[in-house]
mmCIF file of N, CA and C in Angstrom:
data_model
loop_
_atom_site.group_PDB
_atom_site.id
_atom_site.type_symbol
_atom_site.label_atom_id
_atom_site.label_comp_id
_atom_site.label_asym_id
_atom_site.label_seq_id
_atom_site.Cartn_x
_atom_site.Cartn_y
_atom_site.Cartn_z
ATOM 1 N N UNK E 1 0.842 -1.182 0.000
ATOM 2 C CA UNK E 1 0.000 0.000 0.000
ATOM 3 C C UNK E 1 0.884 1.241 0.000
ATOM 4 N N UNK E 2 0.600 2.131 -0.918
ATOM 5 C CA UNK E 2 1.401 3.348 -1.036
ATOM 6 C C UNK E 2 1.090 4.297 0.113
ATOM 7 N N UNK E 3 2.143 4.818 0.725
ATOM 8 C CA UNK E 3 1.988 5.803 1.791
ATOM 9 C C UNK E 3 2.919 6.978 1.533
ATOM 10 N N UNK E 4 2.460 8.167 1.898
ATOM 11 C CA UNK E 4 3.251 9.378 1.756
ATOM 12 C C UNK E 4 3.478 9.975 3.141
ATOM 13 N N UNK E 5 4.698 10.466 3.371
ATOM 14 C CA UNK E 5 5.026 11.064 4.652
ATOM 15 C C UNK E 5 5.802 12.349 4.435
ATOM 16 N N UNK E 6 5.227 13.455 4.935
ATOM 17 C CA UNK E 6 5.919 14.730 4.850
ATOM 18 C C UNK E 6 6.895 14.862 6.018
ATOM 19 N N UNK E 7 8.008 15.524 5.782
ATOM 20 C CA UNK E 7 8.977 15.763 6.847
ATOM 21 C C UNK E 7 9.715 17.064 6.598
ATOM 22 N N UNK E 8 10.189 17.661 7.689
ATOM 23 C CA UNK E 8 10.927 18.902 7.595
ATOM 24 C C UNK E 8 10.790 19.699 8.876
ATOM 25 N N UNK E 9 11.468 20.837 8.938
ATOM 26 C CA UNK E 9 11.405 21.665 10.151
ATOM 27 C C UNK E 9 9.994 22.151 10.429
ATOM 28 N N UNK E 10 9.615 22.105 11.693
ATOM 29 C CA UNK E 10 8.299 22.595 12.060
ATOM 30 C C UNK E 10 8.289 24.093 12.326
ATOM 31 N N UNK E 11 9.483 24.687 12.441
ATOM 32 C CA UNK E 11 9.590 26.118 12.714
ATOM 33 C C UNK E 11 10.618 26.715 11.769
ATOM 34 N N UNK E 12 10.221 27.755 11.087
ATOM 35 C CA UNK E 12 11.085 28.444 10.132
ATOM 36 C C UNK E 12 11.065 29.928 10.476
ATOM 37 N N UNK E 13 12.214 30.564 10.419
ATOM 38 C CA UNK E 13 12.279 31.994 10.702
ATOM 39 C C UNK E 13 11.893 32.791 9.458
ATOM 40 N N UNK E 14 11.281 33.932 9.651
ATOM 41 C CA UNK E 14 10.947 34.791 8.511
ATOM 42 C C UNK E 14 12.178 35.091 7.667
ATOM 43 N N UNK E 15 11.966 35.138 6.377
ATOM 44 C CA UNK E 15 12.968 35.384 5.339
ATOM 45 C C UNK E 15 13.782 34.137 4.988
ATOM 46 N N UNK E 16 13.688 33.071 5.790
ATOM 47 C CA UNK E 16 14.398 31.845 5.463
ATOM 48 C C UNK E 16 13.618 31.028 4.437
ATOM 49 N N UNK E 17 14.239 29.961 3.942
ATOM 50 C CA UNK E 17 13.591 29.073 2.989
ATOM 51 C C UNK E 17 12.923 27.912 3.724
ATOM 52 N N UNK E 18 11.673 27.711 3.429
ATOM 53 C CA UNK E 18 10.901 26.602 3.971
ATOM 54 C C UNK E 18 11.133 25.392 3.065
ATOM 55 N N UNK E 19 11.623 24.312 3.637
ATOM 56 C CA UNK E 19 11.931 23.113 2.845
ATOM 57 C C UNK E 19 11.257 21.892 3.456
ATOM 58 N N UNK E 20 10.521 21.159 2.655
ATOM 59 C CA UNK E 20 9.841 19.944 3.088
ATOM 60 C C UNK E 20 10.107 18.820 2.099
ATOM 61 N N UNK E 21 10.096 17.607 2.630
ATOM 62 C CA UNK E 21 10.285 16.415 1.801
ATOM 63 C C UNK E 21 9.099 15.495 1.958
ATOM 64 N N UNK E 22 8.679 14.906 0.852
ATOM 65 C CA UNK E 22 7.628 13.896 0.864
ATOM 66 C C UNK E 22 8.264 12.562 0.451
ATOM 67 N N UNK E 23 8.198 11.585 1.344
ATOM 68 C CA UNK E 23 8.773 10.271 1.078
ATOM 69 C C UNK E 23 7.665 9.281 0.775
ATOM 70 N N UNK E 24 7.813 8.585 -0.341
ATOM 71 C CA UNK E 24 6.822 7.614 -0.800
ATOM 72 C C UNK E 24 7.303 6.213 -0.433
ATOM 73 N N UNK E 25 6.437 5.434 0.195
ATOM 74 C CA UNK E 25 6.785 4.061 0.552
ATOM 75 C C UNK E 25 5.696 3.111 0.077
ATOM 76 N N UNK E 26 6.052 1.820 0.043
ATOM 77 C CA UNK E 26 5.088 0.812 -0.339
ATOM 78 C C UNK E 26 4.778 0.782 -1.825
ATOM 79 N N UNK E 27 5.680 1.340 -2.626
ATOM 80 C CA UNK E 27 5.439 1.441 -4.062
ATOM 81 C C UNK E 27 6.539 0.721 -4.840
ATOM 82 N N UNK E 28 6.166 0.062 -5.918
ATOM 83 C CA UNK E 28 7.154 -0.657 -6.727
ATOM 84 C C UNK E 28 7.825 0.244 -7.754
ATOM 85 N N UNK E 29 7.394 1.504 -7.816
ATOM 86 C CA UNK E 29 7.976 2.437 -8.773
ATOM 87 C C UNK E 29 6.963 3.063 -9.699
ATOM 88 N N UNK E 30 5.749 2.566 -9.650
ATOM 89 C CA UNK E 30 4.698 3.089 -10.522
ATOM 90 C C UNK E 30 4.462 4.570 -10.294
ATOM 91 N N UNK E 31 4.501 5.005 -9.023
ATOM 92 C CA UNK E 31 4.193 6.407 -8.740
ATOM 93 C C UNK E 31 5.287 7.355 -9.208
ATOM 94 N N UNK E 32 6.437 6.823 -9.631
ATOM 95 C CA UNK E 32 7.457 7.690 -10.227
ATOM 96 C C UNK E 32 6.922 8.408 -11.449
ATOM 97 N N UNK E 33 5.870 7.851 -12.054
ATOM 98 C CA UNK E 33 5.274 8.469 -13.237
ATOM 99 C C UNK E 33 4.047 9.298 -12.894
ATOM 100 N N UNK E 34 3.775 9.436 -11.621
ATOM 101 C CA UNK E 34 2.634 10.216 -11.181
ATOM 102 C C UNK E 34 3.004 11.700 -11.068
ATOM 103 N N UNK E 35 1.959 12.513 -11.026
ATOM 104 C CA UNK E 35 2.128 13.937 -10.774
ATOM 105 C C UNK E 35 2.251 14.147 -9.264
ATOM 106 N N UNK E 36 3.313 14.863 -8.860
ATOM 107 C CA UNK E 36 3.590 15.109 -7.446
ATOM 108 C C UNK E 36 3.157 16.527 -7.084
ATOM 109 N N UNK E 37 2.321 16.634 -6.084
ATOM 110 C CA UNK E 37 1.687 17.912 -5.745
ATOM 111 C C UNK E 37 1.942 18.282 -4.286
ATOM 112 N N UNK E 38 2.060 19.573 -4.062
ATOM 113 C CA UNK E 38 2.095 20.126 -2.699
ATOM 114 C C UNK E 38 0.906 21.061 -2.509
ATOM 115 N N UNK E 39 0.284 20.950 -1.352
ATOM 116 C CA UNK E 39 -0.809 21.836 -0.966
ATOM 117 C C UNK E 39 -0.600 22.257 0.472
ATOM 118 N N UNK E 40 -1.352 23.254 0.911
ATOM 119 C CA UNK E 40 -1.246 23.692 2.294
ATOM 120 C C UNK E 40 -2.587 24.237 2.767
ATOM 121 N N UNK E 41 -2.732 24.256 4.081
ATOM 122 C CA UNK E 41 -3.941 24.802 4.683
ATOM 123 C C UNK E 41 -3.558 25.704 5.844
ATOM 124 N N UNK E 42 -3.635 27.008 5.642
ATOM 125 C CA UNK E 42 -3.341 27.942 6.737
ATOM 126 C C UNK E 42 -4.403 27.824 7.818
ATOM 127 N N UNK E 43 -4.098 28.246 9.034
ATOM 128 C CA UNK E 43 -5.085 28.145 10.114
ATOM 129 C C UNK E 43 -6.351 28.926 9.782
ATOM 130 N N UNK E 44 -7.483 28.269 9.926
ATOM 131 C CA UNK E 44 -8.771 28.910 9.697
ATOM 132 C C UNK E 44 -9.135 29.128 8.247
ATOM 133 N N UNK E 45 -8.331 28.585 7.323
ATOM 134 C CA UNK E 45 -8.600 28.786 5.892
ATOM 135 C C UNK E 45 -8.691 27.442 5.178
ATOM 136 N N UNK E 46 -9.070 27.486 3.913
ATOM 137 C CA UNK E 46 -9.193 26.270 3.121
ATOM 138 C C UNK E 46 -7.876 25.825 2.529
ATOM 139 N N UNK E 47 -7.913 24.680 1.876
ATOM 140 C CA UNK E 47 -6.746 24.160 1.200
ATOM 141 C C UNK E 47 -6.333 25.062 0.053
ATOM 142 N N UNK E 48 -5.036 25.175 -0.140
ATOM 143 C CA UNK E 48 -4.481 25.945 -1.254
ATOM 144 C C UNK E 48 -3.549 25.047 -2.062
ATOM 145 N N UNK E 49 -3.839 24.910 -3.351
ATOM 146 C CA UNK E 49 -2.924 24.188 -4.236
ATOM 147 C C UNK E 49 -1.702 25.059 -4.473
ATOM 148 N N UNK E 50 -0.504 24.496 -4.270
ATOM 149 C CA UNK E 50 0.723 25.260 -4.418
ATOM 150 C C UNK E 50 1.434 24.969 -5.735
ATOM 151 N N UNK E 51 1.516 23.705 -6.094
ATOM 152 C CA UNK E 51 2.217 23.376 -7.325
ATOM 153 C C UNK E 51 2.299 21.885 -7.543
ATOM 154 N N UNK E 52 2.634 21.496 -8.780
ATOM 155 C CA UNK E 52 2.720 20.102 -9.197
ATOM 156 C C UNK E 52 3.908 19.926 -10.115
ATOM 157 N N UNK E 53 4.567 18.767 -9.994
ATOM 158 C CA UNK E 53 5.668 18.420 -10.888
ATOM 159 C C UNK E 53 5.376 17.062 -11.497
ATOM 160 N N UNK E 54 5.579 16.950 -12.812
ATOM 161 C CA UNK E 54 5.363 15.647 -13.429
ATOM 162 C C UNK E 54 6.675 14.875 -13.518
ATOM 163 N N UNK E 55 6.604 13.658 -14.055
ATOM 164 C CA UNK E 55 7.767 12.768 -14.068
ATOM 165 C C UNK E 55 8.862 13.256 -15.009
ATOM 166 N N UNK E 56 8.494 14.124 -15.958
ATOM 167 C CA UNK E 56 9.491 14.600 -16.920
ATOM 168 C C UNK E 56 10.191 15.862 -16.439
ATOM 169 N N UNK E 57 9.708 16.433 -15.328
ATOM 170 C CA UNK E 57 10.318 17.641 -14.804
ATOM 171 C C UNK E 57 9.525 18.903 -15.045
ATOM 172 N N UNK E 58 8.428 18.790 -15.783
ATOM 173 C CA UNK E 58 7.585 19.963 -16.001
ATOM 174 C C UNK E 58 6.881 20.326 -14.701
ATOM 175 N N UNK E 59 6.889 21.612 -14.400
ATOM 176 C CA UNK E 59 6.259 22.079 -13.164
ATOM 177 C C UNK E 59 5.126 23.053 -13.467
ATOM 178 N N UNK E 60 4.165 23.046 -12.580
ATOM 179 C CA UNK E 60 3.005 23.922 -12.650
ATOM 180 C C UNK E 60 2.884 24.565 -11.280
ATOM 181 N N UNK E 61 2.959 25.883 -11.213
ATOM 182 C CA UNK E 61 2.943 26.563 -9.930
ATOM 183 C C UNK E 61 1.785 27.540 -9.848
ATOM 184 N N UNK E 62 1.304 27.723 -8.607
ATOM 185 C CA UNK E 62 0.296 28.742 -8.365
ATOM 186 C C UNK E 62 0.888 30.108 -8.702
ATOM 187 N N UNK E 63 0.157 30.921 -9.453
ATOM 188 C CA UNK E 63 0.687 32.255 -9.813
ATOM 189 C C UNK E 63 1.074 33.086 -8.599
ATOM 190 N N UNK E 64 0.381 32.883 -7.494
ATOM 191 C CA UNK E 64 0.662 33.693 -6.309
ATOM 192 C C UNK E 64 1.970 33.278 -5.628
ATOM 193 N N UNK E 65 2.485 32.091 -5.969
ATOM 194 C CA UNK E 65 3.699 31.590 -5.336
ATOM 195 C C UNK E 65 4.851 31.414 -6.313
ATOM 196 N N UNK E 66 4.596 31.635 -7.583
ATOM 197 C CA UNK E 66 5.541 31.256 -8.639
ATOM 198 C C UNK E 66 6.935 31.830 -8.443
ATOM 199 N N UNK E 67 7.026 33.011 -7.871
ATOM 200 C CA UNK E 67 8.347 33.631 -7.702
ATOM 201 C C UNK E 67 9.136 33.033 -6.540
ATOM 202 N N UNK E 68 8.481 32.235 -5.696
ATOM 203 C CA UNK E 68 9.144 31.736 -4.488
ATOM 204 C C UNK E 68 9.205 30.217 -4.385
ATOM 205 N N UNK E 69 8.466 29.503 -5.229
ATOM 206 C CA UNK E 69 8.305 28.065 -5.035
ATOM 207 C C UNK E 69 9.154 27.255 -6.012
ATOM 208 N N UNK E 70 9.595 26.093 -5.521
ATOM 209 C CA UNK E 70 10.289 25.137 -6.363
ATOM 210 C C UNK E 70 9.945 23.735 -5.873
ATOM 211 N N UNK E 71 9.554 22.850 -6.803
ATOM 212 C CA UNK E 71 9.286 21.452 -6.480
ATOM 213 C C UNK E 71 10.275 20.596 -7.261
ATOM 214 N N UNK E 72 11.008 19.766 -6.548
ATOM 215 C CA UNK E 72 11.969 18.877 -7.193
ATOM 216 C C UNK E 72 11.640 17.435 -6.833
ATOM 217 N N UNK E 73 12.316 16.516 -7.529
ATOM 218 C CA UNK E 73 11.978 15.111 -7.354
ATOM 219 C C UNK E 73 13.231 14.267 -7.471
ATOM 220 N N UNK E 74 13.346 13.271 -6.597
ATOM 221 C CA UNK E 74 14.432 12.298 -6.661
ATOM 222 C C UNK E 74 13.798 10.917 -6.673
ATOM 223 N N UNK E 75 13.586 10.378 -7.875
ATOM 224 C CA UNK E 75 12.896 9.090 -7.980
ATOM 225 C C UNK E 75 13.736 7.947 -7.423
ATOM 226 N N UNK E 76 15.050 8.107 -7.373
ATOM 227 C CA UNK E 76 15.900 7.045 -6.823
ATOM 228 C C UNK E 76 15.671 6.889 -5.324
ATOM 229 N N UNK E 77 15.230 7.967 -4.692
ATOM 230 C CA UNK E 77 14.945 7.938 -3.258
ATOM 231 C C UNK E 77 13.444 7.897 -2.966
ATOM 232 N N UNK E 78 12.631 7.885 -4.029
ATOM 233 C CA UNK E 78 11.168 7.935 -3.861
ATOM 234 C C UNK E 78 10.763 9.145 -3.039
ATOM 235 N N UNK E 79 11.327 10.289 -3.377
ATOM 236 C CA UNK E 79 11.037 11.511 -2.653
ATOM 237 C C UNK E 79 10.782 12.672 -3.607
ATOM 238 N N UNK E 80 9.980 13.617 -3.157
ATOM 239 C CA UNK E 80 9.905 14.900 -3.831
ATOM 240 C C UNK E 80 9.854 15.990 -2.764
ATOM 241 N N UNK E 81 10.379 17.148 -3.137
ATOM 242 C CA UNK E 81 10.587 18.191 -2.145
ATOM 243 C C UNK E 81 9.929 19.504 -2.548
ATOM 244 N N UNK E 82 9.652 20.286 -1.538
ATOM 245 C CA UNK E 82 9.106 21.633 -1.703
ATOM 246 C C UNK E 82 10.090 22.618 -1.095
ATOM 247 N N UNK E 83 10.382 23.671 -1.832
ATOM 248 C CA UNK E 83 11.145 24.776 -1.279
ATOM 249 C C UNK E 83 10.366 26.061 -1.525
ATOM 250 N N UNK E 84 10.220 26.843 -0.483
ATOM 251 C CA UNK E 84 9.511 28.119 -0.566
ATOM 252 C C UNK E 84 10.430 29.173 0.043
ATOM 253 N N UNK E 85 10.921 30.053 -0.785
ATOM 254 C CA UNK E 85 11.885 31.034 -0.318
ATOM 255 C C UNK E 85 11.193 32.218 0.351
ATOM 256 N N UNK E 86 11.981 33.018 1.060
ATOM 257 C CA UNK E 86 11.504 34.262 1.683
ATOM 258 C C UNK E 86 10.224 34.034 2.487
ATOM 259 N N UNK E 87 10.263 33.071 3.387
ATOM 260 C CA UNK E 87 9.072 32.725 4.162
ATOM 261 C C UNK E 87 8.602 33.896 5.018
ATOM 262 N N UNK E 88 7.301 33.994 5.157
ATOM 263 C CA UNK E 88 6.671 34.995 6.013
ATOM 264 C C UNK E 88 5.684 34.283 6.932
ATOM 265 N N UNK E 89 5.211 34.939 7.976
ATOM 266 C CA UNK E 89 4.217 34.312 8.856
ATOM 267 C C UNK E 89 2.965 33.851 8.103
ATOM 268 N N UNK E 90 2.675 34.472 6.960
ATOM 269 C CA UNK E 90 1.518 34.051 6.158
ATOM 270 C C UNK E 90 1.713 32.670 5.542
ATOM 271 N N UNK E 91 2.930 32.146 5.574
ATOM 272 C CA UNK E 91 3.195 30.793 5.075
ATOM 273 C C UNK E 91 2.967 29.731 6.152
ATOM 274 N N UNK E 92 2.598 30.154 7.348
ATOM 275 C CA UNK E 92 2.271 29.201 8.406
ATOM 276 C C UNK E 92 1.048 28.386 7.994
ATOM 277 N N UNK E 93 1.200 27.069 8.016
ATOM 278 C CA UNK E 93 0.129 26.201 7.515
ATOM 279 C C UNK E 93 0.477 24.746 7.799
ATOM 280 N N UNK E 94 -0.516 23.885 7.583
ATOM 281 C CA UNK E 94 -0.258 22.452 7.488
ATOM 282 C C UNK E 94 -0.001 22.155 6.015
ATOM 283 N N UNK E 95 1.120 21.531 5.737
ATOM 284 C CA UNK E 95 1.527 21.248 4.369
ATOM 285 C C UNK E 95 1.300 19.770 4.047
ATOM 286 N N UNK E 96 0.729 19.530 2.856
ATOM 287 C CA UNK E 96 0.414 18.178 2.425
ATOM 288 C C UNK E 96 1.070 17.877 1.075
ATOM 289 N N UNK E 97 1.491 16.621 0.902
ATOM 290 C CA UNK E 97 1.926 16.177 -0.413
ATOM 291 C C UNK E 97 0.916 15.154 -0.935
ATOM 292 N N UNK E 98 0.849 15.055 -2.239
ATOM 293 C CA UNK E 98 -0.124 14.160 -2.856
ATOM 294 C C UNK E 98 0.411 13.659 -4.194
ATOM 295 N N UNK E 99 -0.093 12.498 -4.617
ATOM 296 C CA UNK E 99 0.264 11.902 -5.902
ATOM 297 C C UNK E 99 -0.983 11.487 -6.660
ATOM 298 N N UNK E 100 -0.939 11.657 -7.978
ATOM 299 C CA UNK E 100 -2.038 11.206 -8.808
ATOM 300 C C UNK E 100 -1.518 10.960 -10.218
ATOM 301 N N UNK E 101 -2.086 9.989 -10.945
ATOM 302 C CA UNK E 101 -1.629 9.717 -12.305
ATOM 303 C C UNK E 101 -2.067 10.761 -13.319
ATOM 304 N N UNK E 102 -2.988 11.635 -12.905
ATOM 305 C CA UNK E 102 -3.518 12.648 -13.817
ATOM 306 C C UNK E 102 -3.299 14.028 -13.203
ATOM 307 N N UNK E 103 -2.915 14.987 -14.041
ATOM 308 C CA UNK E 103 -2.742 16.351 -13.551
ATOM 309 C C UNK E 103 -4.097 16.973 -13.276
ATOM 310 N N UNK E 104 -4.229 17.556 -12.103
ATOM 311 C CA UNK E 104 -5.499 18.168 -11.700
ATOM 312 C C UNK E 104 -5.336 19.640 -11.363
ATOM 313 N N UNK E 105 -4.403 19.972 -10.443
ATOM 314 C CA UNK E 105 -4.157 21.366 -10.129
ATOM 315 C C UNK E 105 -5.227 22.006 -9.277
ATOM 316 N N UNK E 106 -5.932 21.209 -8.487
ATOM 317 C CA UNK E 106 -6.969 21.755 -7.628
ATOM 318 C C UNK E 106 -6.878 21.208 -6.225
ATOM 319 N N UNK E 107 -7.899 21.494 -5.435
ATOM 320 C CA UNK E 107 -7.850 21.123 -4.017
ATOM 321 C C UNK E 107 -8.922 20.108 -3.619
ATOM 322 N N UNK E 108 -9.593 19.525 -4.579
ATOM 323 C CA UNK E 108 -10.567 18.487 -4.260
ATOM 324 C C UNK E 108 -9.817 17.213 -3.911
ATOM 325 N N UNK E 109 -9.811 16.874 -2.627
ATOM 326 C CA UNK E 109 -8.975 15.757 -2.170
ATOM 327 C C UNK E 109 -9.377 14.433 -2.803
ATOM 328 N N UNK E 110 -10.624 14.313 -3.209
ATOM 329 C CA UNK E 110 -11.098 13.055 -3.792
ATOM 330 C C UNK E 110 -10.458 12.774 -5.151
ATOM 331 N N UNK E 111 -9.845 13.767 -5.742
ATOM 332 C CA UNK E 111 -9.241 13.601 -7.068
ATOM 333 C C UNK E 111 -7.787 13.137 -7.005
ATOM 334 N N UNK E 112 -7.250 12.959 -5.822
ATOM 335 C CA UNK E 112 -5.871 12.496 -5.672
ATOM 336 C C UNK E 112 -5.880 11.059 -5.152
ATOM 337 N N UNK E 113 -5.035 10.224 -5.771
ATOM 338 C CA UNK E 113 -4.976 8.832 -5.332
ATOM 339 C C UNK E 113 -4.350 8.705 -3.952
ATOM 340 N N UNK E 114 -3.290 9.470 -3.695
ATOM 341 C CA UNK E 114 -2.548 9.317 -2.451
ATOM 342 C C UNK E 114 -2.260 10.672 -1.814
ATOM 343 N N UNK E 115 -2.394 10.689 -0.476
ATOM 344 C CA UNK E 115 -2.169 11.903 0.322
ATOM 345 C C UNK E 115 -1.268 11.585 1.501
ATOM 346 N N UNK E 116 -0.470 12.562 1.919
ATOM 347 C CA UNK E 116 0.235 12.444 3.179
ATOM 348 C C UNK E 116 -0.665 12.910 4.315
ATOM 349 N N UNK E 117 -0.200 12.725 5.534
ATOM 350 C CA UNK E 117 -0.988 13.121 6.702
ATOM 351 C C UNK E 117 -0.870 14.613 7.001
ATOM 352 N N UNK E 118 0.122 15.242 6.419
ATOM 353 C CA UNK E 118 0.306 16.669 6.652
ATOM 354 C C UNK E 118 1.324 16.939 7.746
ATOM 355 N N UNK E 119 2.001 18.070 7.622
ATOM 356 C CA UNK E 119 2.963 18.476 8.628
ATOM 357 C C UNK E 119 2.807 19.968 8.893
ATOM 358 N N UNK E 120 2.814 20.334 10.159
ATOM 359 C CA UNK E 120 2.643 21.727 10.545
ATOM 360 C C UNK E 120 3.967 22.470 10.383
ATOM 361 N N UNK E 121 3.899 23.616 9.734
ATOM 362 C CA UNK E 121 5.059 24.498 9.636
ATOM 363 C C UNK E 121 4.641 25.875 10.130
ATOM 364 N N UNK E 122 5.383 26.394 11.066
ATOM 365 C CA UNK E 122 5.135 27.725 11.603
ATOM 366 C C UNK E 122 6.292 28.630 11.222
ATOM 367 N N UNK E 123 5.956 29.793 10.697
ATOM 368 C CA UNK E 123 6.983 30.776 10.353
ATOM 369 C C UNK E 123 6.924 31.880 11.405
ATOM 370 N N UNK E 124 7.955 31.935 12.207
ATOM 371 C CA UNK E 124 7.973 32.888 13.315
ATOM 372 C C UNK E 124 9.406 33.096 13.780
ATOM 373 N N UNK E 125 9.657 34.290 14.262
ATOM 374 C CA UNK E 125 10.988 34.572 14.802
ATOM 375 C C UNK E 125 11.065 34.187 16.270
#
């Protein structure tokens, strides 16, 4: 059974880079061809789609984050990562990773085959 686990610092200082890793387990390699997505949910707000990377390296980013976001992938380690530069307190959220064989670019959780449990990141000095 495929499982996703987010990991990374739970506290980031303002202006620093927020970096998270999503590790995929229980997979024979099929999900290497899936679209890898990061989303987040700030306190008291709804889910926000941040960006997606496909197996060929093509990335799709939210226009509001495009200048600060980068999603990379290491299929040899079954991992994909999120980097968000110049973090501000507004980036405080629970961050989720997800995989799906089809590009969606939205926040309807039912459209993703696999989800992580989420990890809290707080941006504060």
